[in-house]
Short mmCIF file of C-alpha atoms in Angstrom, two decimals:
data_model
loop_
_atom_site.label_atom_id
_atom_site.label_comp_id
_atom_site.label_asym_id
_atom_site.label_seq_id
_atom_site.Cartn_x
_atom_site.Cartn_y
_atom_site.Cartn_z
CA UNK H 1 0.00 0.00 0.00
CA UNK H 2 0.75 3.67 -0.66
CA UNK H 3 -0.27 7.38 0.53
CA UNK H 4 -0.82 9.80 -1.40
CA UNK H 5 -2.16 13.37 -0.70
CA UNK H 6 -4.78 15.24 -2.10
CA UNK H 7 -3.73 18.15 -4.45
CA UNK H 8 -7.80 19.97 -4.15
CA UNK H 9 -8.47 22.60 -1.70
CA UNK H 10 -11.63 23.47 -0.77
CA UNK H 11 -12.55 27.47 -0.91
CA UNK H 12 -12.70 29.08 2.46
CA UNK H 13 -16.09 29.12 3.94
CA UNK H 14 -17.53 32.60 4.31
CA UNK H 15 -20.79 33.82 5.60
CA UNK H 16 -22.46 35.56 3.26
CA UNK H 17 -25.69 37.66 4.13
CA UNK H 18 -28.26 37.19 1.31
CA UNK H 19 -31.08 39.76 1.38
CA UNK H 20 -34.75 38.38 0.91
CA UNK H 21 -35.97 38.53 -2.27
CA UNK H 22 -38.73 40.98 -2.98
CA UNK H 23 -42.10 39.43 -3.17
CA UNK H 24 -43.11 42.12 -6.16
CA UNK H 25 -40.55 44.64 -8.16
CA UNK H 26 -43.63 47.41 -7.52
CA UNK H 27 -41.81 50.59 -7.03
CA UNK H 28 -38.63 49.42 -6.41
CA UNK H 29 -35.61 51.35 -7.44
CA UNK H 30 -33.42 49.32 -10.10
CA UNK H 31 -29.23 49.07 -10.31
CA UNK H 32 -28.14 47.71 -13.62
CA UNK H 33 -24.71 46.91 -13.44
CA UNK H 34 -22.52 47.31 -16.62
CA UNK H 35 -19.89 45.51 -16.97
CA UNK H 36 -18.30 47.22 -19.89
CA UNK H 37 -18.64 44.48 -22.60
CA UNK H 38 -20.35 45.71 -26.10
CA UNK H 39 -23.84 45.89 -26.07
CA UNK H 40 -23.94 44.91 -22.51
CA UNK H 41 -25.26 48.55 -21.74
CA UNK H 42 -28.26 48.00 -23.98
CA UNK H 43 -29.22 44.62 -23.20
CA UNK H 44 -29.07 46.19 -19.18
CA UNK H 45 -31.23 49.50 -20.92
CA UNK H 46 -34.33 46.84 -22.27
CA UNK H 47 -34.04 44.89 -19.24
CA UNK H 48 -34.84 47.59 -17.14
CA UNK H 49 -37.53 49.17 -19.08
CA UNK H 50 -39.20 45.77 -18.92
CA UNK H 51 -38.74 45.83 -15.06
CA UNK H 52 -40.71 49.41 -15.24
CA UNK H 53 -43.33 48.53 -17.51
CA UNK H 54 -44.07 45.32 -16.82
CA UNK H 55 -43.43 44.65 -13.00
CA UNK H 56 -43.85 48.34 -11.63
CA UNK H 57 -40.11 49.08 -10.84
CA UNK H 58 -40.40 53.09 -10.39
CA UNK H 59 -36.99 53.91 -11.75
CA UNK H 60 -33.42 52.41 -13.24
CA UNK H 61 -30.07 53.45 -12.66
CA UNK H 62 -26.72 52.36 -14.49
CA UNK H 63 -23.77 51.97 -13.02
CA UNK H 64 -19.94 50.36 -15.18
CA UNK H 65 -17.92 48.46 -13.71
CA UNK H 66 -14.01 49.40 -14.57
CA UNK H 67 -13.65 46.25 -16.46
CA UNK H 68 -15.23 43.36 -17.11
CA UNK H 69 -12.91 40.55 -15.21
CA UNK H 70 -12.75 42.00 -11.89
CA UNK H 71 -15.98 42.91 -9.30
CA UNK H 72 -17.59 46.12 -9.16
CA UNK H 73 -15.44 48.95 -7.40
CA UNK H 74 -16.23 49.94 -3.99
CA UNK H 75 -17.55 53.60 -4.87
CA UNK H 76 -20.45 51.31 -7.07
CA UNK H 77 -21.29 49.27 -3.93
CA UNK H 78 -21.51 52.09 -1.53
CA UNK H 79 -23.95 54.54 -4.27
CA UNK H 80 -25.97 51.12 -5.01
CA UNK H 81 -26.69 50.89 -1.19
CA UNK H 82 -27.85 54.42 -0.89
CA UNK H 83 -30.23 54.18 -4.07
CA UNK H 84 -31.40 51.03 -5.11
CA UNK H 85 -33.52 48.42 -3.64
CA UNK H 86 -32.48 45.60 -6.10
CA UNK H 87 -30.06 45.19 -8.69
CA UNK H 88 -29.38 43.34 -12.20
CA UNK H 89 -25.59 41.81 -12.96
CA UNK H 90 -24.23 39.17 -15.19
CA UNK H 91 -21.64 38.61 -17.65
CA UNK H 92 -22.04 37.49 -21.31
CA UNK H 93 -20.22 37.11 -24.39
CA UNK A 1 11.74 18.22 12.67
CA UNK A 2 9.29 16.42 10.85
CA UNK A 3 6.97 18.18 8.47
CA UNK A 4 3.44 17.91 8.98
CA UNK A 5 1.21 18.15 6.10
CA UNK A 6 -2.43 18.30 6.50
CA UNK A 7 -3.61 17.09 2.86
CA UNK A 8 -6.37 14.47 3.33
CA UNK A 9 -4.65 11.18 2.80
CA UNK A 10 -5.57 8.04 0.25
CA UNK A 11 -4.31 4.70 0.45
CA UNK A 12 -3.88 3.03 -3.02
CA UNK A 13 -2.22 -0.47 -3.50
CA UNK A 14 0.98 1.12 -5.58
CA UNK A 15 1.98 3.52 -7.96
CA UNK A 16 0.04 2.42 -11.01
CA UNK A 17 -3.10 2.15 -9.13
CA UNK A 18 -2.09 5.61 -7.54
CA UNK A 19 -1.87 7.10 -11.01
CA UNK A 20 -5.60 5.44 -12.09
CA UNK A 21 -6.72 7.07 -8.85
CA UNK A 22 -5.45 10.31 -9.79
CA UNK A 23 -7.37 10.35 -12.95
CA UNK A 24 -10.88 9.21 -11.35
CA UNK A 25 -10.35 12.11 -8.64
CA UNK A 26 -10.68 13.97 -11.66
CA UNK A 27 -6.91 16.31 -10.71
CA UNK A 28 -5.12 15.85 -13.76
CA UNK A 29 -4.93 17.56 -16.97
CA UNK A 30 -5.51 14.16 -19.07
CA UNK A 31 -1.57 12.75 -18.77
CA UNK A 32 -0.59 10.54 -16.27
CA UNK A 33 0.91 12.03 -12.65
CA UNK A 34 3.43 11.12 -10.16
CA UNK A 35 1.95 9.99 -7.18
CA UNK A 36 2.26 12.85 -4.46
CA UNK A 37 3.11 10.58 -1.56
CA UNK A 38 3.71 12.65 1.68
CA UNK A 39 7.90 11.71 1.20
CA UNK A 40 7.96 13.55 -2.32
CA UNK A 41 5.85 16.35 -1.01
CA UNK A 42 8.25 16.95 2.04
CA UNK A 43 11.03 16.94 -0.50
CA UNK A 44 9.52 19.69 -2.36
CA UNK A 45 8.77 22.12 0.46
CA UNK A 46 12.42 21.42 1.78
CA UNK A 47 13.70 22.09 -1.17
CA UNK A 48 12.25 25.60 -1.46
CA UNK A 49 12.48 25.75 2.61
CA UNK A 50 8.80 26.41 2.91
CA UNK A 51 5.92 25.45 6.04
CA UNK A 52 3.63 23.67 4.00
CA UNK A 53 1.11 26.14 5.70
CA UNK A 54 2.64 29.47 4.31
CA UNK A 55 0.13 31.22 2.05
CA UNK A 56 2.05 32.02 -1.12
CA UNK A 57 -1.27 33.34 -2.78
CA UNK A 58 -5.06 34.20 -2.06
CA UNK A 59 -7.31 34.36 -5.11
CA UNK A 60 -9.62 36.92 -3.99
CA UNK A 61 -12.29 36.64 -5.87
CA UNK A 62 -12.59 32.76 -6.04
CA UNK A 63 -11.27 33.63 -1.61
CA UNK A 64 -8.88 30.42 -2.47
CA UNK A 65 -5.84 30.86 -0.07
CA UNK A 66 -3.11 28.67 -2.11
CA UNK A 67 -0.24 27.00 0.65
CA UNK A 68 3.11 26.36 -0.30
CA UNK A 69 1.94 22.71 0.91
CA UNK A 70 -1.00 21.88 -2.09
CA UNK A 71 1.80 23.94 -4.18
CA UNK A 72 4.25 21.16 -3.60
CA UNK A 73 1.39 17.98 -3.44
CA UNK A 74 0.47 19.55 -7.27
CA UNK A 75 4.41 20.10 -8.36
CA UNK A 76 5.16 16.20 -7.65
CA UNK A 77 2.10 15.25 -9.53
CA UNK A 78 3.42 17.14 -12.48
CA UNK A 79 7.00 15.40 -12.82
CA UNK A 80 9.15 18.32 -11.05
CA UNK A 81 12.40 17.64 -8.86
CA UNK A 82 12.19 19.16 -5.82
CA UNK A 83 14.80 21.98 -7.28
CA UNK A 84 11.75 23.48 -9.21
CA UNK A 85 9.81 24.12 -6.83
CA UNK A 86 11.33 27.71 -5.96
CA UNK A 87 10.68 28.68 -9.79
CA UNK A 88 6.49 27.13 -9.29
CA UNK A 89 6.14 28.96 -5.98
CA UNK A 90 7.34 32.58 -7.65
CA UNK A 91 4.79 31.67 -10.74
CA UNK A 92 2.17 31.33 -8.14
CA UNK A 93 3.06 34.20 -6.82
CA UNK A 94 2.99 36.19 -9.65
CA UNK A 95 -0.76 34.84 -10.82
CA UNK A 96 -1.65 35.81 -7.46
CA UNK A 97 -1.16 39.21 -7.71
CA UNK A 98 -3.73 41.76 -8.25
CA UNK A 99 -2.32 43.25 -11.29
CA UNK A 100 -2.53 39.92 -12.98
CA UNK A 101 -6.27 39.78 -11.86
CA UNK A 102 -6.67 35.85 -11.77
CA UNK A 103 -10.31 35.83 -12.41
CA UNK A 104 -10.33 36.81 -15.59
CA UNK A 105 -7.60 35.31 -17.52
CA UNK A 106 -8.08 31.80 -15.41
CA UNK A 107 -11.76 31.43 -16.53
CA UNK A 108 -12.20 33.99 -19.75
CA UNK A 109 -13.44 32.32 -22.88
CA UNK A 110 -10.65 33.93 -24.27
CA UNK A 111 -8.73 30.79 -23.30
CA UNK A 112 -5.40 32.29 -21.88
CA UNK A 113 -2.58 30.44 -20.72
CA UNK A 114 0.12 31.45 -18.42
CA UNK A 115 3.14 32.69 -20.39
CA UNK A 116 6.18 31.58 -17.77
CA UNK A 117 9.64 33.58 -18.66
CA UNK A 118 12.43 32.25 -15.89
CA UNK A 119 15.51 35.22 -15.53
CA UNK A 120 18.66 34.89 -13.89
CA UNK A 121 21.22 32.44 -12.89
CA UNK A 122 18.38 29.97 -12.07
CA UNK A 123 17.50 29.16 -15.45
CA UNK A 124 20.81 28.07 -16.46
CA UNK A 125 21.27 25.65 -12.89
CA UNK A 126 17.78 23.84 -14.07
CA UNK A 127 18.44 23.82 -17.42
CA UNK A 128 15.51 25.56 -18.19
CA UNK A 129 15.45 25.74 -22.40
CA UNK A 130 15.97 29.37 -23.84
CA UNK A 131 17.34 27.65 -27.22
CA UNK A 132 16.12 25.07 -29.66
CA UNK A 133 12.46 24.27 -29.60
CA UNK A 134 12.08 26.89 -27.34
CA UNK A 135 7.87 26.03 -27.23
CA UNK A 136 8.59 22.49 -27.86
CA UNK A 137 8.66 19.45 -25.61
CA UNK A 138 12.60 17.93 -24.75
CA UNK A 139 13.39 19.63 -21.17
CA UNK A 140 12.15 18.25 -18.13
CA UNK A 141 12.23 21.80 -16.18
CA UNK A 142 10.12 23.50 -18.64
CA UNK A 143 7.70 21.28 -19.48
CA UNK A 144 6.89 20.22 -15.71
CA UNK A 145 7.21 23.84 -13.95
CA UNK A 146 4.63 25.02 -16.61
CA UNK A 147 2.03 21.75 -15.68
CA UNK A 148 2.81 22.09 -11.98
CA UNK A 149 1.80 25.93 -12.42
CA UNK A 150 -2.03 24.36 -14.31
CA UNK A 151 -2.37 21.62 -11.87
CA UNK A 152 -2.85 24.62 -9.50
CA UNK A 153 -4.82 26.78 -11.41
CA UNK A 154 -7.01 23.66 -11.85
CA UNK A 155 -6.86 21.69 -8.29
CA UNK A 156 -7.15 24.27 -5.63
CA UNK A 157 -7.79 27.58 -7.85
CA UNK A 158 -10.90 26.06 -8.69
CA UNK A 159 -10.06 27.04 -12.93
CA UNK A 160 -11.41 23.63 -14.43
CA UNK A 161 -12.14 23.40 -18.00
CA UNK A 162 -16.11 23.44 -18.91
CA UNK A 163 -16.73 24.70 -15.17
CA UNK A 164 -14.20 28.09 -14.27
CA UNK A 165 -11.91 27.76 -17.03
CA UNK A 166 -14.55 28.34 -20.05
CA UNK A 167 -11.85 28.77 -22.81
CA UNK A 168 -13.65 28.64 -25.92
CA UNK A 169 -10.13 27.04 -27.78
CA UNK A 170 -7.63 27.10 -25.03
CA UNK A 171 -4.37 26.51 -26.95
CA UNK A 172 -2.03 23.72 -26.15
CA UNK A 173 0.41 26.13 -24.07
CA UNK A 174 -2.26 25.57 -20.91
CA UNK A 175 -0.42 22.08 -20.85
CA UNK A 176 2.92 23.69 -19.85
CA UNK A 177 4.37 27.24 -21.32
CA UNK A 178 7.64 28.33 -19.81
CA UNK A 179 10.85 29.08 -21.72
CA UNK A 180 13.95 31.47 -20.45
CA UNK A 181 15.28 33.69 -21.68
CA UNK A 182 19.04 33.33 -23.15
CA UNK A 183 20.75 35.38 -21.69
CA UNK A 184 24.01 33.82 -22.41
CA UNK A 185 23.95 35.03 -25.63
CA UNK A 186 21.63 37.58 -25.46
CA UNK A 187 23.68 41.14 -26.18
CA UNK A 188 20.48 42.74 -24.76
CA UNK A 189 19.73 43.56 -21.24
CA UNK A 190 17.43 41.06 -19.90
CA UNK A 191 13.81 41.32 -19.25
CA UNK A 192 14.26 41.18 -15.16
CA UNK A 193 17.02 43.88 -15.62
CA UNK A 194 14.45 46.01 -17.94
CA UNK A 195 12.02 45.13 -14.70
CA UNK A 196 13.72 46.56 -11.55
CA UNK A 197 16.05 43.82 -10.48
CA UNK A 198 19.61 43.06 -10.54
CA UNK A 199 21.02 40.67 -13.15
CA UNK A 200 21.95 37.78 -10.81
CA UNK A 201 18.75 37.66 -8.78
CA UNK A 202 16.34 34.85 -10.79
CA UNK A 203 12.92 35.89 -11.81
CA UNK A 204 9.71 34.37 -13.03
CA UNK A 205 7.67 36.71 -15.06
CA UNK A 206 4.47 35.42 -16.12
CA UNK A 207 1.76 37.32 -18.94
CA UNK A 208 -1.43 35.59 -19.93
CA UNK A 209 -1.30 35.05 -23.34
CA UNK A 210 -2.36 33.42 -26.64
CA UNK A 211 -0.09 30.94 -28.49
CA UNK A 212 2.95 31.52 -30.01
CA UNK A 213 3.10 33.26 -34.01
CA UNK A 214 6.16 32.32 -35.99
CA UNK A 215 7.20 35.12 -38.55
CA UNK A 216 9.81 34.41 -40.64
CA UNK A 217 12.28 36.97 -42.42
CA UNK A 218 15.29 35.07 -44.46
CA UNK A 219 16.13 38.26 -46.21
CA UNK A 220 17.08 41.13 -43.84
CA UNK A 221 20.59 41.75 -43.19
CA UNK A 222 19.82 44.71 -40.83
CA UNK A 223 16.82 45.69 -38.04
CA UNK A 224 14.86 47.77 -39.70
CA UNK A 225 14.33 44.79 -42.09
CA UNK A 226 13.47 42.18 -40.07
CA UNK A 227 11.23 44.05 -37.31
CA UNK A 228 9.38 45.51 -40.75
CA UNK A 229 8.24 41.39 -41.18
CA UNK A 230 7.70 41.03 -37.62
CA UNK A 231 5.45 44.74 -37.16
CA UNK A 232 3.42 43.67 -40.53
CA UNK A 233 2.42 40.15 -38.44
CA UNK A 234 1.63 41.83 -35.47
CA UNK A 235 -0.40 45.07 -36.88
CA UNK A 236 -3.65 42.71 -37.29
CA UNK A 237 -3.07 39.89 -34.45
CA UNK A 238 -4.57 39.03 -31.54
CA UNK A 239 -5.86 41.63 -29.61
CA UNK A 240 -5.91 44.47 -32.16
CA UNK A 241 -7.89 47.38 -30.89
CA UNK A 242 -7.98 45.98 -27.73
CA UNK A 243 -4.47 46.95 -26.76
CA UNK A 244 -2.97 43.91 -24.69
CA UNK A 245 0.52 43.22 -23.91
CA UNK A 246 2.76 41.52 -26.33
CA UNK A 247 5.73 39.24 -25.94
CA UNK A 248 8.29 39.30 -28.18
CA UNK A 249 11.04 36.15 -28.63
CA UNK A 250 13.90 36.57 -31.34
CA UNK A 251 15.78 33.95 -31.56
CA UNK A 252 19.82 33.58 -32.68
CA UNK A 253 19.84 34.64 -36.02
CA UNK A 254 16.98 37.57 -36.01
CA UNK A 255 18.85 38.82 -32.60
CA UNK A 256 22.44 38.86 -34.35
CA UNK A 257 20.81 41.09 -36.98
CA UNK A 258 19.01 43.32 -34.57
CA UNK A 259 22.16 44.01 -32.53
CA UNK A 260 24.59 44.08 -35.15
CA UNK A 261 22.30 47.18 -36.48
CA UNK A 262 23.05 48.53 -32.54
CA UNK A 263 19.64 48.22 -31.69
CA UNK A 264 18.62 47.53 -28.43
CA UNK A 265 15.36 46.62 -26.66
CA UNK A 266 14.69 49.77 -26.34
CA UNK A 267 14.68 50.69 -29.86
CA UNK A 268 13.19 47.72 -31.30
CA UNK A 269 10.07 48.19 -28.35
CA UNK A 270 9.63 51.90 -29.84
CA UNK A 271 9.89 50.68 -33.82
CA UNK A 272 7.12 47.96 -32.86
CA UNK A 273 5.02 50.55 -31.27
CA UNK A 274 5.02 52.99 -33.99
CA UNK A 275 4.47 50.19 -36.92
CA UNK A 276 2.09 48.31 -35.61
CA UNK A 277 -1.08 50.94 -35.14
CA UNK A 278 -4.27 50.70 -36.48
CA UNK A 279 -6.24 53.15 -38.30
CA UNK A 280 -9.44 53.23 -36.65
CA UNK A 281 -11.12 53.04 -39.95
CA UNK A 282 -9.46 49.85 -40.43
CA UNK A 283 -10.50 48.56 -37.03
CA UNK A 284 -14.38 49.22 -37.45
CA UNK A 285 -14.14 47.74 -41.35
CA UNK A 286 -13.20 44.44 -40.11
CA UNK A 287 -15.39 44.38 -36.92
CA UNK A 288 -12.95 44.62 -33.89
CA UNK A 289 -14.12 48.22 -32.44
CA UNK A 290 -17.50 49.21 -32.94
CA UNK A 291 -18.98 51.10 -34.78
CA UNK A 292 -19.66 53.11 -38.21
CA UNK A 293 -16.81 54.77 -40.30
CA UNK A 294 -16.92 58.47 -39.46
CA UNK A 295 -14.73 60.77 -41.66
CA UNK A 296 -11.33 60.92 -40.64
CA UNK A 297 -10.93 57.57 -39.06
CA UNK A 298 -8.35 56.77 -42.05
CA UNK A 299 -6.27 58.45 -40.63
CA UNK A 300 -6.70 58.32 -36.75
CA UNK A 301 -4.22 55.79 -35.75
CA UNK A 302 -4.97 53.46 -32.27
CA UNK A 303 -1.64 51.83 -31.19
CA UNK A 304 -1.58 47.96 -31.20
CA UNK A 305 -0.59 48.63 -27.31
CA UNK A 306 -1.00 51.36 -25.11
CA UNK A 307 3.01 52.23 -24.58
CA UNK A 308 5.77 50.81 -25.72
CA UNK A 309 6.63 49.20 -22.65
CA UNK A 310 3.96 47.03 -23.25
CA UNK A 311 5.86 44.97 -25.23
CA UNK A 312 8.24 42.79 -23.57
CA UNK A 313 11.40 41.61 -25.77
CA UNK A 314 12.90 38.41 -24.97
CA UNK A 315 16.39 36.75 -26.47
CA UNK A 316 15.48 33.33 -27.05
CA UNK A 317 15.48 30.98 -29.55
CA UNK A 318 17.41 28.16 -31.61
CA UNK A 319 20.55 29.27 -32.61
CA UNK A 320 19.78 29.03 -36.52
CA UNK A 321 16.82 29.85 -38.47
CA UNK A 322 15.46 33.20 -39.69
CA UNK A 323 12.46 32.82 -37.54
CA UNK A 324 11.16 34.51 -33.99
CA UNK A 325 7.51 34.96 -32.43
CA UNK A 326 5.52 37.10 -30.67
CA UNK A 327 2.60 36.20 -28.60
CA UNK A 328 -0.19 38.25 -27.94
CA UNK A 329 -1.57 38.84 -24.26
CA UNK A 330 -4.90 38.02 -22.96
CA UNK A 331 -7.64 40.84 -23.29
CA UNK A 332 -6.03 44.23 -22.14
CA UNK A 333 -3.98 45.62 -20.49
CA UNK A 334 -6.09 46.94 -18.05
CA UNK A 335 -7.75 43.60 -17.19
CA UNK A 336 -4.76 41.44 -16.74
CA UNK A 337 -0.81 42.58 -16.78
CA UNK A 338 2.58 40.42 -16.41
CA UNK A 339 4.00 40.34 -13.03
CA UNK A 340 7.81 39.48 -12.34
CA UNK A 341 8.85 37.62 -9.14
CA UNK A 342 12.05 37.21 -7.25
CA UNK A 343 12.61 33.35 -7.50
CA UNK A 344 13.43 32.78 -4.03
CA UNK A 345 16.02 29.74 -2.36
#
């Protein structure tokens, strides 16, 4: 018989505090996160025009990202707290 | 004193079953490993004189702390002696760091692999390859420092193909990529110079990047002529209009007719940079910026990279043959830059 070790790690367990989901978007204020890639600022646009018209969202607001490979900057987190109740982000190609 | 490693433990029946094990765990890159039995790994930590529990890198985004100990357990799976393992560790290192932003170039679709150029006396004491073949296979140290360096991308940074590494092609330099530079030879000042250290520390400098592009130029007896061949290859590669980084390897007979024109690195980074732009016209005709043709774009130039010293010039090479390469980056510049790390003993 033999040992050998394993070469995996598992990533560190964080808690992470997940707000409830809203029950209805009615009135609720909208953070579209762009991530920079082309197009990505329209396909965020549509989406959250059909957040206003068709599930009652009472506004939108865009914010970019510096690039598309790395998380959005602090200054995005701490304006997205102040005005938005729930937020859109994703990454396509 | 002993070393105590922590790595959950298997028990095979011997090294050919340890090697089927390896592949149903699902922690190798489709070759056959050596086993990592705790011996082996203890070698390889002693031989860089690490604690198996010193953090070399975290991955923030992926919050994967990599230890010099799953370093070591990965660089005995890929075929390294235990003298390699300083060279893996700085590699880590330099992936690790925040201007090399591991997120993106370990999982884009834009299927990067890691670009390893060793510096210094080091090279030369492994017999890391700067000459013939330079990409080929034929030199233990290169081919196994480069696999180590995947295995842990893939085992314990999490960057496994179809699931966080979602290269759409990959290219076959994710197996292993790592040449030196030849600086035996070399007239030039070496890249680790060029970067802030002294010749006779070693370095590891490590870029994302695509594969390698031969261009070939039989004809030139003088600089001008041969980086004309080389800037007319470049101009559309890669990552036009998205200005990466570029390496640049010349090999022994293109670097004898650079330098006997008295060009140095500097001068051939500047010629590159100011024949390889882009006229933005060009660049929305064939669809890699955005956009309509608006008068004047003929002649509003975007440079292939954003400064010269985005192109990184490297001696190496066979000795004959009229040919060199340059390798595009991954993405830009601004998502993902080379780092360069003291290879420490």
């Amino acid at each position: 018989m033999i040992e050998i070790l394993d070469p995996t790690v598992e990533a560190a367990t964080q808690p992470i505090a997940y707000v409830d989901r809203p029950g209805s978007l009615a009135g609720k204020r909208i953070g579209l996160i762009e991530n920079t890639k082309f197009n990505s600022d329209k396909l965020l646009q549509r989406i959250g025009e059909i957040l206003k018209t068709e599930y009652g969202a009472s506004e939108t607001r865009m914010f970019r990202k510096h690039n598309s490979s790395v998380p959005a900057h602090e200054e995005i987190i701490q304006e997205v707290r102040k005005t938005c109740d729930v937020i859109v982000a994703g990454v396509g190609d | 004193m002993a070393v105590v490693l922590t790595s959950k433990r298997y028990r095979v029946e011997d090294a050919t079953d340890a090697v089927e094990f390896c592949f149903q765990q699902g922690w190798t890159d489709g070759l056959p490993v050596v086993p990592p039995t705790p011996d082996r790994v203890s070698a390889m930590l002693g031989a860089a004189r690490l604690d198996p529990k010193q953090q070399i890198a975290f991955i923030t985004h992926r919050s994967v702390s990599v230890t010099a100990e799953k370093i070591a357990v990965n660089a005995v799976m890929a075929g390294c002696k235990p003298g390699y393992m300083p060279v893996v560790v700085a590699a880590v290192e330099g992936i690790g760091d925040p201007a090399w932003s591991y997120h993106g170039p370990g999982t884009s679709t834009g299927g990067a692999a890691v670009l390893v150029i060793v510096n210094g006396p080091i090279a030369k004491e492994l017999e890391i390859n700067a000459g013939d073949n330079l990409f080929g296979p034929g030199w233990r140290a290169n081919l196994t420092i480069g696999r180590a360096l995947r295995l842990v991308m893939r085992n314990v940074c999490g960057s496994l193909p179809g699931l966080l590494d979602r290269g759409t092609l990959g290219h076959p330099g994710k197996l292993s990529y790592v040449i030196a530079e030849n600086e035996g030879e070399s007239p030039w000042t070496p890249l680790h110079v060029e970067r802030g250290f002294r010749p006779e520390q070693s370095t590891v400098t490590v870029m994302a990047a695509e594969s390698p592009h031969q261009f070939y130029n039989q004809l030139s007896p003088d600089a001008e002529g041969v980086l004309t061949t080389l800037a007319d290859a470049m101009q559309r590669s890669g990552g036009a209009g998205r200005q990466p980084q570029y390496v640049v390897t010349l090999a022994g007979e293109h670097m004898r007719t650079i330098a006997g024109s008295g060009w140095g690195k500097k001068e051939i980074r500047q010629f590159l940079f100011d024949h390889t732009q882009n006229s933005h016209a060009h660049l929305k005709r064939t669809n890699r910026i955005p956009g309509a043709v608006q008068p004047g774009d003929d002649t509003k130039l975007r440079p292939l990279v954003a400064s010269p010293d985005d192109i990184l010039v490297v001696a190496a090479g066979g000795r004959a043959g009229a040919f060199s390469a340059f390798i595009p980056g991954w993405g830009g510049a601004r998502s993902s830059q080379a780092t360069t790390k003291e290879v420490r003993r």
